[in-house]
Amino acid sequence: MSAKKSSRHTPCAVRRRGSLNRRRFLATAGAVAAGATVSPASGVAEGKTDAFSFRRELPLHKPYDVVVCGGGPSGTAAALAAARDGAKVLLIEGQGQLGGMGVSGMVSEWLGGDNGGIFHEFATEAIDQGIARLSNWGPAFDPFAMAHYLDGKMAEAGVDVLLLTQAVDVRAADGRITHVVIFNKSGLAAVPARAVVDATGDADIAARSGCKIVKGRESDGLMTPTTLIFHVDNVDETALDAHFRKQGDRLLGQVKQLQETGAWPFPYNRFITRKLNEDGVWMVNTVRLVGIDGTDGRSKSEGMVRGREEVQKLMEIFRKHVPGYEKARIKAVAPLLGVRETRRIRGQYVLTAADLAAGKEFDDIIGYSSWGSDIPDPKRPSDNPNRLRHRGHTPVPYRVMVPEPIENLICPGRAVSVDRIVLGSIRVMSPCMAMGEAAGRAAAMTVDGNRAFRDVDTQALRQQLPIGDPS
């Protein structure tokens, strides 16, 4: 193979081939920071003993001030905020479109209240453009149109975007990440980065760089059920609304009757659906898959297969037993599994339910959530035993995004440093966008001042954020 052909690992490898020859980047695949552990059962796994390692030379991608790993609500907001503050930004997303769970996961309603800023910008522009409508819970939108909208926002801000690309590992030295290792159809490449935003939702980058993390329930490590969302169209909304008025919008009584006759074979006991932005088009959030680990490749694959099977069975039941669904059709099944809980960092501070119950005040709040604690039991998917006692809104301090000990890494989104009960409130999309916006602005500040995320002046940061009175 010629040298020219072998340079196709990265878009900039041809231009920088001379530099690559002078500056070799040697990586151990799957474990630049910590040693590869490969299991034939599930791919890269944690703590396995069967392993092999190999070394190879990786092409160097062009460098960036800020590399954002994950293009969901927190990642898109972080990339946009950092770029608007003058940073050179690369946004990496594993799916073929931005938007994360709202788009690829098809949970196409932004919940958690209006945090202003980028969330408000996205919501109002989407409504004005006919992409979304304002429901009583939050903006409900067309995920396909939203993907196109987000493409435009990144291009407008000058964010470089790599879709269908995974951030698979990092190289860390002296408490800092120096390179993010990425993989896509071009192969492996190493991206030099001054600051890194882990917006993966699973603390992937934090875990691979040696940060302190926890996973799942403290007592046994189990995690809340996952969901495969699907959208339906051709729903007779008049008939469905009349049925809801009789039965309640979760159909608890009807589902109980179906369970007693054997017509409802699932471990969950409620029908959850929401109207989207078009008449007759509804999102169904009913499936609850127990026993899925969102950090394990084989387990997630199992979840997708089980989820699609349950989607088909549910639609048979809905058409037969739910007025308004007789002629409904499956419009789309999400290509991304809905994972509510995996890893969380142990950061500068751990926000607890006791803090909220006591009304503890924080001087570094960067956003709020108005969502209740939604964290179903790992074994009983319709039970939500943990309830927050607070003043109606969950504050999000900046410190819960700052992991230890890597100093140029920040983790907005559902992998923040909180206990599980609090996670149930702040894991939804509006607070994730607020965290992302704060993380992106903080990233630009760290690059500009050559400082660690833990040393960011949070009062100066807060002055740049649209933090209002949550009441």
Tab-separated table of C-alpha atoms in Angstrom:
chain	number	residue	atom	x	y	z
A	1	MET	CA	0.000	0.000	0.000
A	2	SER	CA	1.346	3.410	-0.857
A	3	ALA	CA	1.964	6.069	1.766
A	4	LYS	CA	-0.700	8.220	0.199
A	5	LYS	CA	-3.379	5.545	0.543
A	6	SER	CA	-2.441	4.732	4.112
A	7	SER	CA	-2.958	8.368	5.083
A	8	ARG	CA	-6.731	8.110	4.734
A	9	HIS	CA	-7.175	7.388	8.452
A	10	THR	CA	-7.971	11.069	9.031
A	11	PRO	CA	-9.040	13.993	6.831
A	12	CYS	CA	-5.876	15.929	7.661
A	13	ALA	CA	-3.372	13.074	7.496
A	14	VAL	CA	-2.315	13.823	3.905
A	15	ARG	CA	-1.560	17.426	4.737
A	16	ARG	CA	0.246	16.485	7.949
A	17	ARG	CA	2.044	13.345	6.830
A	18	GLY	CA	5.471	14.930	7.346
A	19	SER	CA	4.498	15.957	10.845
A	20	LEU	CA	3.253	12.445	11.566
A	21	ASN	CA	6.582	10.931	10.538
A	22	ARG	CA	8.426	13.285	12.866
A	23	ARG	CA	6.042	12.908	15.790
A	24	ARG	CA	4.931	9.338	16.192
A	25	PHE	CA	1.818	8.749	18.236
A	26	LEU	CA	1.948	5.203	19.608
A	27	ALA	CA	-1.271	3.961	21.166
A	28	THR	CA	-2.420	0.743	22.725
A	29	ALA	CA	-5.782	0.249	21.047
A	30	GLY	CA	-8.648	0.456	23.507
A	31	ALA	CA	-6.471	1.579	26.388
A	32	VAL	CA	-4.197	4.497	25.676
A	33	ALA	CA	-4.443	5.540	29.294
A	34	ALA	CA	-4.805	2.282	31.148
A	35	GLY	CA	-4.119	-0.985	29.278
A	36	ALA	CA	-6.463	-2.915	27.017
A	37	THR	CA	-8.869	-5.506	28.383
A	38	VAL	CA	-10.762	-7.318	25.639
A	39	SER	CA	-13.417	-9.943	26.235
A	40	PRO	CA	-14.733	-12.054	23.349
A	41	ALA	CA	-18.200	-11.965	24.922
A	42	SER	CA	-18.806	-8.245	25.043
A	43	GLY	CA	-15.970	-6.355	23.392
A	44	VAL	CA	-14.030	-3.973	25.594
A	45	ALA	CA	-14.974	-4.682	29.185
A	46	GLU	CA	-13.942	-3.521	32.615
A	47	GLY	CA	-12.009	-5.738	34.987
A	48	LYS	CA	-11.732	-8.818	32.737
A	49	THR	CA	-8.686	-11.054	32.962
A	50	ASP	CA	-8.656	-12.476	29.420
A	51	ALA	CA	-6.938	-9.889	27.269
A	52	PHE	CA	-4.493	-9.107	24.539
A	53	SER	CA	-2.871	-5.836	23.623
A	54	PHE	CA	-1.271	-4.408	20.538
A	55	ARG	CA	0.532	-1.230	19.587
A	56	ARG	CA	0.196	0.784	16.442
A	57	GLU	CA	1.048	4.177	15.066
A	58	LEU	CA	-1.978	6.462	14.768
A	59	PRO	CA	-2.349	9.421	12.427
A	60	LEU	CA	-2.527	12.782	14.155
A	61	HIS	CA	-5.656	14.774	13.477
A	62	LYS	CA	-5.370	18.530	13.516
A	63	PRO	CA	-5.456	19.984	17.060
A	64	TYR	CA	-8.418	21.689	18.749
A	65	ASP	CA	-8.882	23.920	21.755
A	66	VAL	CA	-11.941	21.927	22.845
A	67	VAL	CA	-12.981	18.399	21.885
A	68	VAL	CA	-16.578	17.565	22.807
A	69	CYS	CA	-17.325	13.838	22.973
A	70	GLY	CA	-21.032	13.222	22.444
A	71	GLY	CA	-23.518	15.264	20.436
A	72	GLY	CA	-26.631	15.002	22.598
A	73	PRO	CA	-28.292	17.882	24.484
A	74	SER	CA	-25.282	18.600	26.712
A	75	GLY	CA	-22.718	18.079	23.942
A	76	THR	CA	-24.399	20.273	21.332
A	77	ALA	CA	-24.863	23.057	23.890
A	78	ALA	CA	-21.240	22.734	25.039
A	79	ALA	CA	-19.853	22.842	21.505
A	80	LEU	CA	-21.975	25.829	20.572
A	81	ALA	CA	-21.116	27.779	23.733
A	82	ALA	CA	-17.373	27.118	23.451
A	83	ALA	CA	-17.280	28.070	19.767
A	84	ARG	CA	-19.237	31.264	20.376
A	85	ASP	CA	-16.661	32.170	23.017
A	86	GLY	CA	-13.865	31.888	20.482
A	87	ALA	CA	-12.607	28.332	20.965
A	88	LYS	CA	-11.717	26.030	18.094
A	89	VAL	CA	-14.124	23.125	18.659
A	90	LEU	CA	-14.494	19.549	17.402
A	91	LEU	CA	-17.779	17.784	18.178
A	92	ILE	CA	-17.700	13.971	17.948
A	93	GLU	CA	-20.946	11.994	17.704
A	94	GLY	CA	-21.390	8.250	17.266
A	95	GLN	CA	-24.770	8.435	15.535
A	96	GLY	CA	-25.442	9.833	12.089
A	97	GLN	CA	-27.079	12.963	13.496
A	98	LEU	CA	-26.797	15.283	16.469
A	99	GLY	CA	-29.409	15.541	19.214
A	100	GLY	CA	-28.756	12.380	21.219
A	101	MET	CA	-31.782	10.874	22.927
A	102	GLY	CA	-34.111	13.547	21.581
A	103	VAL	CA	-33.250	12.709	17.971
A	104	SER	CA	-31.600	9.281	17.642
A	105	GLY	CA	-33.302	8.007	20.812
A	106	MET	CA	-36.589	9.609	19.662
A	107	VAL	CA	-37.520	10.908	23.140
A	108	SER	CA	-38.663	13.915	21.171
A	109	GLU	CA	-39.796	16.192	23.971
A	110	TRP	CA	-37.412	18.393	25.938
A	111	LEU	CA	-38.300	18.111	29.627
A	112	GLY	CA	-37.063	19.798	32.770
A	113	GLY	CA	-38.174	23.426	32.462
A	114	ASP	CA	-36.847	26.448	30.588
A	115	ASN	CA	-33.264	27.204	31.633
A	116	GLY	CA	-32.980	30.074	29.156
A	117	GLY	CA	-29.843	30.430	27.067
A	118	ILE	CA	-29.210	27.826	24.392
A	119	PHE	CA	-32.188	25.732	25.487
A	120	HIS	CA	-34.522	28.695	25.041
A	121	GLU	CA	-32.872	29.578	21.727
A	122	PHE	CA	-33.330	26.058	20.373
A	123	ALA	CA	-36.909	25.776	21.638
A	124	THR	CA	-38.167	29.117	20.343
A	125	GLU	CA	-36.464	28.779	16.966
A	126	ALA	CA	-37.773	25.241	16.531
A	127	ILE	CA	-41.305	26.372	17.353
A	128	ASP	CA	-41.039	29.361	15.005
A	129	GLN	CA	-39.798	27.094	12.208
A	130	GLY	CA	-42.604	24.570	12.694
A	131	ILE	CA	-40.228	21.876	13.930
A	132	ALA	CA	-41.745	21.832	17.431
A	133	ARG	CA	-44.844	22.700	19.388
A	134	LEU	CA	-44.999	23.691	23.037
A	135	SER	CA	-46.743	21.020	25.104
A	136	ASN	CA	-47.590	21.253	28.779
A	137	TRP	CA	-44.342	19.379	29.572
A	138	GLY	CA	-41.939	21.013	27.138
A	139	PRO	CA	-41.229	21.439	23.416
A	140	ALA	CA	-42.298	18.343	21.447
A	141	PHE	CA	-40.592	18.098	18.073
A	142	ASP	CA	-39.991	16.230	14.841
A	143	PRO	CA	-36.642	14.439	15.386
A	144	PHE	CA	-35.801	14.306	11.686
A	145	ALA	CA	-36.260	18.046	11.239
A	146	MET	CA	-34.413	18.689	14.504
A	147	ALA	CA	-31.351	16.836	13.202
A	148	HIS	CA	-31.199	19.198	10.231
A	149	TYR	CA	-31.730	22.212	12.481
A	150	LEU	CA	-28.798	21.219	14.719
A	151	ASP	CA	-26.549	20.729	11.682
A	152	GLY	CA	-27.233	24.349	10.780
A	153	LYS	CA	-26.535	25.647	14.289
A	154	MET	CA	-23.119	23.969	14.386
A	155	ALA	CA	-22.190	25.196	10.911
A	156	GLU	CA	-23.275	28.731	11.777
A	157	ALA	CA	-21.004	28.750	14.857
A	158	GLY	CA	-18.027	27.223	13.056
A	159	VAL	CA	-18.040	23.939	15.020
A	160	ASP	CA	-16.281	21.082	13.238
A	161	VAL	CA	-18.492	17.979	13.463
A	162	LEU	CA	-17.565	14.335	12.948
A	163	LEU	CA	-20.663	12.133	12.825
A	164	LEU	CA	-20.562	8.336	12.862
A	165	THR	CA	-17.410	8.721	14.963
A	166	GLN	CA	-16.626	7.274	18.379
A	167	ALA	CA	-14.266	8.671	20.992
A	168	VAL	CA	-12.766	5.328	21.960
A	169	ASP	CA	-9.950	6.316	24.287
A	170	VAL	CA	-7.549	9.008	25.445
A	171	ARG	CA	-3.896	9.569	26.164
A	172	ALA	CA	-3.378	11.246	29.532
A	173	ALA	CA	-0.159	12.495	31.112
A	174	ASP	CA	0.554	14.551	34.230
A	175	GLY	CA	-3.133	14.831	35.103
A	176	ARG	CA	-4.226	16.096	31.686
A	177	ILE	CA	-5.693	14.530	28.567
A	178	THR	CA	-3.363	15.274	25.669
A	179	HIS	CA	-5.156	13.370	22.875
A	180	VAL	CA	-8.598	11.901	22.249
A	181	VAL	CA	-8.483	8.703	20.191
A	182	ILE	CA	-11.332	8.526	17.688
A	183	PHE	CA	-12.584	5.845	15.324
A	184	ASN	CA	-14.729	6.055	12.225
A	185	LYS	CA	-14.750	4.646	8.689
A	186	SER	CA	-11.343	6.259	8.109
A	187	GLY	CA	-9.858	4.210	10.960
A	188	LEU	CA	-8.239	5.296	14.205
A	189	ALA	CA	-6.763	8.748	14.723
A	190	ALA	CA	-5.528	10.849	17.640
A	191	VAL	CA	-6.880	14.361	18.160
A	192	PRO	CA	-4.711	16.746	20.222
A	193	ALA	CA	-6.939	18.642	22.669
A	194	ARG	CA	-6.396	21.381	25.230
A	195	ALA	CA	-9.748	20.794	26.948
A	196	VAL	CA	-12.177	17.869	26.712
A	197	VAL	CA	-15.911	17.763	27.373
A	198	ASP	CA	-17.227	14.291	28.205
A	199	ALA	CA	-20.843	14.540	27.073
A	200	THR	CA	-21.176	10.808	26.420
A	201	GLY	CA	-23.760	10.398	29.199
A	202	ASP	CA	-21.851	7.334	30.392
A	203	ALA	CA	-18.669	9.066	31.604
A	204	ASP	CA	-16.799	7.113	28.929
A	205	ILE	CA	-13.912	9.567	28.716
A	206	ALA	CA	-13.733	10.023	32.476
A	207	ALA	CA	-13.590	6.257	32.986
A	208	ARG	CA	-10.936	5.737	30.327
A	209	SER	CA	-8.760	8.529	31.674
A	210	GLY	CA	-8.713	7.123	35.197
A	211	CYS	CA	-11.229	9.387	36.931
A	212	LYS	CA	-13.168	8.265	39.980
A	213	ILE	CA	-16.549	6.835	38.986
A	214	VAL	CA	-19.459	4.815	40.369
A	215	LYS	CA	-21.974	2.800	38.390
A	216	GLY	CA	-25.598	2.095	39.169
A	217	ARG	CA	-27.166	1.539	42.552
A	218	GLU	CA	-24.762	1.834	45.451
A	219	SER	CA	-25.857	-1.443	47.078
A	220	ASP	CA	-25.502	-3.783	44.092
A	221	GLY	CA	-24.539	-1.813	40.974
A	222	LEU	CA	-27.869	-2.495	39.262
A	223	MET	CA	-29.224	0.186	36.963
A	224	THR	CA	-32.670	1.487	36.145
A	225	PRO	CA	-34.444	-0.079	33.134
A	226	THR	CA	-33.803	1.081	29.593
A	227	THR	CA	-36.385	1.918	26.925
A	228	LEU	CA	-36.658	1.595	23.187
A	229	ILE	CA	-38.850	4.476	22.051
A	230	PHE	CA	-41.074	4.290	18.989
A	231	HIS	CA	-43.291	6.772	17.171
A	232	VAL	CA	-46.686	5.998	15.687
A	233	ASP	CA	-48.887	7.906	13.268
A	234	ASN	CA	-52.506	7.712	12.103
A	235	VAL	CA	-53.750	7.887	15.695
A	236	ASP	CA	-57.400	8.905	16.108
A	237	GLU	CA	-56.820	11.533	18.775
A	238	THR	CA	-60.507	12.159	19.453
A	239	ALA	CA	-61.085	8.502	20.323
A	240	LEU	CA	-57.842	8.279	22.309
A	241	ASP	CA	-58.608	11.410	24.336
A	242	ALA	CA	-62.076	10.060	25.172
A	243	HIS	CA	-60.513	6.796	26.328
A	244	PHE	CA	-57.990	8.673	28.467
A	245	ARG	CA	-60.815	10.584	30.146
A	246	LYS	CA	-62.395	7.274	31.158
A	247	GLN	CA	-59.293	5.291	32.053
A	248	GLY	CA	-56.612	7.884	32.853
A	249	ASP	CA	-53.743	8.612	30.496
A	250	ARG	CA	-51.577	5.739	31.810
A	251	LEU	CA	-54.402	3.163	31.430
A	252	LEU	CA	-53.432	1.549	34.742
A	253	GLY	CA	-56.800	-0.140	35.278
A	254	GLN	CA	-57.033	-1.436	31.741
A	255	VAL	CA	-53.465	-2.760	31.793
A	256	LYS	CA	-54.191	-4.558	35.073
A	257	GLN	CA	-57.181	-6.256	33.466
A	258	LEU	CA	-55.075	-7.264	30.473
A	259	GLN	CA	-52.427	-8.682	32.807
A	260	GLU	CA	-55.048	-10.765	34.618
A	261	THR	CA	-56.194	-12.307	31.332
A	262	GLY	CA	-52.639	-12.910	30.104
A	263	ALA	CA	-52.961	-10.412	27.258
A	264	TRP	CA	-50.238	-8.121	28.673
A	265	PRO	CA	-47.058	-10.234	29.114
A	266	PHE	CA	-44.693	-7.466	30.196
A	267	PRO	CA	-43.262	-6.676	33.671
A	268	TYR	CA	-44.324	-3.007	33.406
A	269	ASN	CA	-47.904	-1.957	34.018
A	270	ARG	CA	-48.586	1.343	32.294
A	271	PHE	CA	-49.122	2.889	28.873
A	272	ILE	CA	-46.977	5.999	28.357
A	273	THR	CA	-47.437	8.067	25.236
A	274	ARG	CA	-47.072	11.719	24.267
A	275	LYS	CA	-48.319	13.695	21.290
A	276	LEU	CA	-45.549	15.183	19.151
A	277	ASN	CA	-45.676	18.201	16.876
A	278	GLU	CA	-48.064	16.817	14.235
A	279	ASP	CA	-51.662	15.704	14.584
A	280	GLY	CA	-51.930	11.943	14.801
A	281	VAL	CA	-48.216	11.437	15.587
A	282	TRP	CA	-47.380	10.135	19.062
A	283	MET	CA	-44.271	8.997	20.907
A	284	VAL	CA	-44.613	5.749	22.883
A	285	ASN	CA	-42.408	5.466	25.981
A	286	THR	CA	-43.904	2.258	27.360
A	287	VAL	CA	-41.145	-0.347	26.970
A	288	ARG	CA	-39.042	-0.996	30.103
A	289	LEU	CA	-36.130	-3.395	29.601
A	290	VAL	CA	-34.741	-4.815	32.850
A	291	GLY	CA	-31.155	-6.012	33.181
A	292	ILE	CA	-29.501	-3.971	30.430
A	293	ASP	CA	-26.075	-2.445	31.099
A	294	GLY	CA	-25.608	0.662	28.976
A	295	THR	CA	-21.809	0.388	29.249
A	296	ASP	CA	-21.653	-3.146	27.836
A	297	GLY	CA	-21.755	-3.670	24.068
A	298	ARG	CA	-23.399	-7.091	24.084
A	299	SER	CA	-25.977	-6.024	26.653
A	300	LYS	CA	-26.980	-2.981	24.598
A	301	SER	CA	-27.267	-5.160	21.508
A	302	GLU	CA	-29.570	-7.460	23.448
A	303	GLY	CA	-31.610	-4.456	24.527
A	304	MET	CA	-32.166	-3.346	20.940
A	305	VAL	CA	-33.336	-6.811	19.872
A	306	ARG	CA	-35.592	-7.295	22.900
A	307	GLY	CA	-36.914	-3.784	22.498
A	308	ARG	CA	-37.937	-4.232	18.870
A	309	GLU	CA	-39.703	-7.479	19.750
A	310	GLU	CA	-41.670	-5.758	22.508
A	311	VAL	CA	-42.541	-2.834	20.218
A	312	GLN	CA	-44.241	-5.224	17.802
A	313	LYS	CA	-46.131	-7.018	20.572
A	314	LEU	CA	-47.240	-3.740	22.126
A	315	MET	CA	-48.614	-2.471	18.830
A	316	GLU	CA	-50.706	-5.633	18.455
A	317	ILE	CA	-52.148	-5.003	21.923
A	318	PHE	CA	-52.731	-1.301	21.310
A	319	ARG	CA	-54.559	-1.880	18.023
A	320	LYS	CA	-56.794	-4.475	19.665
A	321	HIS	CA	-57.488	-2.832	23.014
A	322	VAL	CA	-56.821	0.943	22.882
A	323	PRO	CA	-59.430	3.107	21.134
A	324	GLY	CA	-57.729	5.494	18.713
A	325	TYR	CA	-54.936	3.022	17.942
A	326	GLU	CA	-56.980	0.671	15.760
A	327	LYS	CA	-55.414	2.008	12.541
A	328	ALA	CA	-52.212	3.396	14.023
A	329	ARG	CA	-48.936	2.504	12.322
A	330	ILE	CA	-45.367	2.351	13.530
A	331	LYS	CA	-43.709	5.386	11.974
A	332	ALA	CA	-40.202	4.782	13.342
A	333	VAL	CA	-38.398	2.749	15.999
A	334	ALA	CA	-35.448	4.476	17.620
A	335	PRO	CA	-31.996	3.374	16.411
A	336	LEU	CA	-30.581	4.319	19.826
A	337	LEU	CA	-31.503	2.597	23.087
A	338	GLY	CA	-32.805	4.882	25.816
A	339	VAL	CA	-30.397	4.483	28.740
A	340	ARG	CA	-31.301	6.316	31.932
A	341	GLU	CA	-28.381	5.412	34.165
A	342	THR	CA	-24.849	4.044	33.939
A	343	ARG	CA	-21.666	5.600	35.339
A	344	ARG	CA	-21.451	8.778	37.380
A	345	ILE	CA	-18.285	10.653	38.184
A	346	ARG	CA	-17.181	11.314	41.742
A	347	GLY	CA	-16.291	14.943	41.380
A	348	GLN	CA	-15.414	17.978	43.426
A	349	TYR	CA	-18.784	17.684	45.132
A	350	VAL	CA	-21.528	15.053	45.301
A	351	LEU	CA	-25.015	16.575	45.275
A	352	THR	CA	-27.319	14.509	47.487
A	353	ALA	CA	-31.009	14.221	48.194
A	354	ALA	CA	-30.210	15.297	51.773
A	355	ASP	CA	-28.784	18.558	50.400
A	356	LEU	CA	-32.042	19.237	48.584
A	357	ALA	CA	-34.233	18.262	51.518
A	358	ALA	CA	-32.283	20.642	53.745
A	359	GLY	CA	-32.547	23.468	51.211
A	360	LYS	CA	-28.776	23.765	51.047
A	361	GLU	CA	-27.603	26.803	49.118
A	362	PHE	CA	-24.809	26.786	46.557
A	363	ASP	CA	-22.859	29.727	45.191
A	364	ASP	CA	-21.953	28.010	41.891
A	365	ILE	CA	-25.387	27.061	40.492
A	366	ILE	CA	-25.372	26.966	36.681
A	367	GLY	CA	-28.898	25.668	36.035
A	368	TYR	CA	-32.009	23.978	37.411
A	369	SER	CA	-34.348	21.100	36.745
A	370	SER	CA	-38.078	21.197	37.350
A	371	TRP	CA	-38.408	17.450	36.708
A	372	GLY	CA	-39.172	15.109	39.597
A	373	SER	CA	-37.004	12.143	40.550
A	374	ASP	CA	-37.638	9.643	37.756
A	375	ILE	CA	-35.394	6.660	38.440
A	376	PRO	CA	-37.411	3.401	38.246
A	377	ASP	CA	-36.390	0.391	40.304
A	378	PRO	CA	-33.851	-1.841	38.491
A	379	LYS	CA	-36.001	-4.966	39.001
A	380	ARG	CA	-39.518	-3.493	39.140
A	381	PRO	CA	-39.714	-1.248	36.081
A	382	SER	CA	-42.982	0.484	36.949
A	383	ASP	CA	-41.959	1.314	40.525
A	384	ASN	CA	-40.266	4.618	41.284
A	385	PRO	CA	-39.576	4.269	45.014
A	386	ASN	CA	-37.280	7.239	45.523
A	387	ARG	CA	-38.891	10.638	45.775
A	388	LEU	CA	-37.057	13.912	46.194
A	389	ARG	CA	-38.040	16.228	49.011
A	390	HIS	CA	-37.106	19.731	47.943
A	391	ARG	CA	-38.549	23.106	47.037
A	392	GLY	CA	-39.742	22.122	43.582
A	393	HIS	CA	-36.581	22.711	41.550
A	394	THR	CA	-33.267	20.892	41.640
A	395	PRO	CA	-30.227	23.193	41.493
A	396	VAL	CA	-27.151	22.074	39.573
A	397	PRO	CA	-23.847	23.329	41.024
A	398	TYR	CA	-20.904	23.686	38.663
A	399	ARG	CA	-18.738	21.457	40.870
A	400	VAL	CA	-20.764	18.302	40.125
A	401	MET	CA	-19.426	18.386	36.540
A	402	VAL	CA	-15.739	18.483	37.532
A	403	PRO	CA	-14.161	15.014	37.863
A	404	GLU	CA	-11.062	14.017	39.764
A	405	PRO	CA	-8.161	13.921	39.060
A	406	ILE	CA	-7.989	14.901	35.338
A	407	GLU	CA	-7.812	18.692	35.314
A	408	ASN	CA	-8.769	19.496	31.695
A	409	LEU	CA	-11.914	17.328	31.606
A	410	ILE	CA	-15.504	18.296	32.417
A	411	CYS	CA	-18.586	16.046	32.388
A	412	PRO	CA	-21.990	17.689	31.806
A	413	GLY	CA	-25.155	15.592	31.458
A	414	ARG	CA	-26.409	12.534	33.284
A	415	ALA	CA	-22.940	11.330	34.353
A	416	VAL	CA	-22.483	14.131	36.891
A	417	SER	CA	-21.464	13.751	40.529
A	418	VAL	CA	-24.831	13.219	42.239
A	419	ASP	CA	-26.565	10.431	44.088
A	420	ARG	CA	-29.093	8.284	42.222
A	421	ILE	CA	-32.186	10.019	43.524
A	422	VAL	CA	-30.904	13.391	42.331
A	423	LEU	CA	-29.901	11.850	38.994
A	424	GLY	CA	-33.575	11.068	38.420
A	425	SER	CA	-34.284	14.803	38.342
A	426	ILE	CA	-31.381	16.267	36.391
A	427	ARG	CA	-30.842	13.620	33.692
A	428	VAL	CA	-33.507	15.098	31.387
A	429	MET	CA	-32.751	17.384	28.472
A	430	SER	CA	-33.229	20.978	29.593
A	431	PRO	CA	-30.886	20.722	32.611
A	432	CYS	CA	-28.472	18.746	30.420
A	433	MET	CA	-28.397	21.654	27.971
A	434	ALA	CA	-27.830	24.090	30.827
A	435	MET	CA	-24.925	21.964	32.047
A	436	GLY	CA	-23.564	21.745	28.522
A	437	GLU	CA	-23.709	25.487	27.991
A	438	ALA	CA	-21.874	26.069	31.282
A	439	ALA	CA	-19.302	23.386	30.450
A	440	GLY	CA	-18.658	24.874	27.015
A	441	ARG	CA	-18.148	28.365	28.376
A	442	ALA	CA	-15.934	26.995	31.143
A	443	ALA	CA	-13.900	25.098	28.525
A	444	ALA	CA	-13.283	28.302	26.607
A	445	MET	CA	-12.223	29.976	29.859
A	446	THR	CA	-9.748	27.191	30.679
A	447	VAL	CA	-8.179	27.417	27.240
A	448	ASP	CA	-7.998	31.192	27.333
A	449	GLY	CA	-6.463	31.264	30.826
A	450	ASN	CA	-4.522	27.979	30.632
A	451	ARG	CA	-6.157	26.758	33.823
A	452	ALA	CA	-7.853	23.636	35.185
A	453	PHE	CA	-11.636	23.248	35.264
A	454	ARG	CA	-11.514	23.161	39.060
A	455	ASP	CA	-9.911	26.625	38.996
A	456	VAL	CA	-12.567	28.298	36.845
A	457	ASP	CA	-13.955	31.482	38.392
A	458	THR	CA	-17.530	30.285	38.822
A	459	GLN	CA	-18.848	33.765	39.589
A	460	ALA	CA	-17.423	35.061	36.313
A	461	LEU	CA	-18.883	32.004	34.573
A	462	ARG	CA	-22.294	32.559	36.115
A	463	GLN	CA	-22.341	36.126	34.800
A	464	GLN	CA	-22.208	34.679	31.276
A	465	LEU	CA	-25.101	32.263	31.893
A	466	PRO	CA	-28.849	32.917	31.777
A	467	ILE	CA	-29.469	31.778	35.348
A	468	GLY	CA	-32.865	32.995	36.471
A	469	ASP	CA	-35.191	32.498	39.409
A	470	PRO	CA	-36.576	28.951	39.034
A	471	SER	CA	-39.761	29.874	40.858
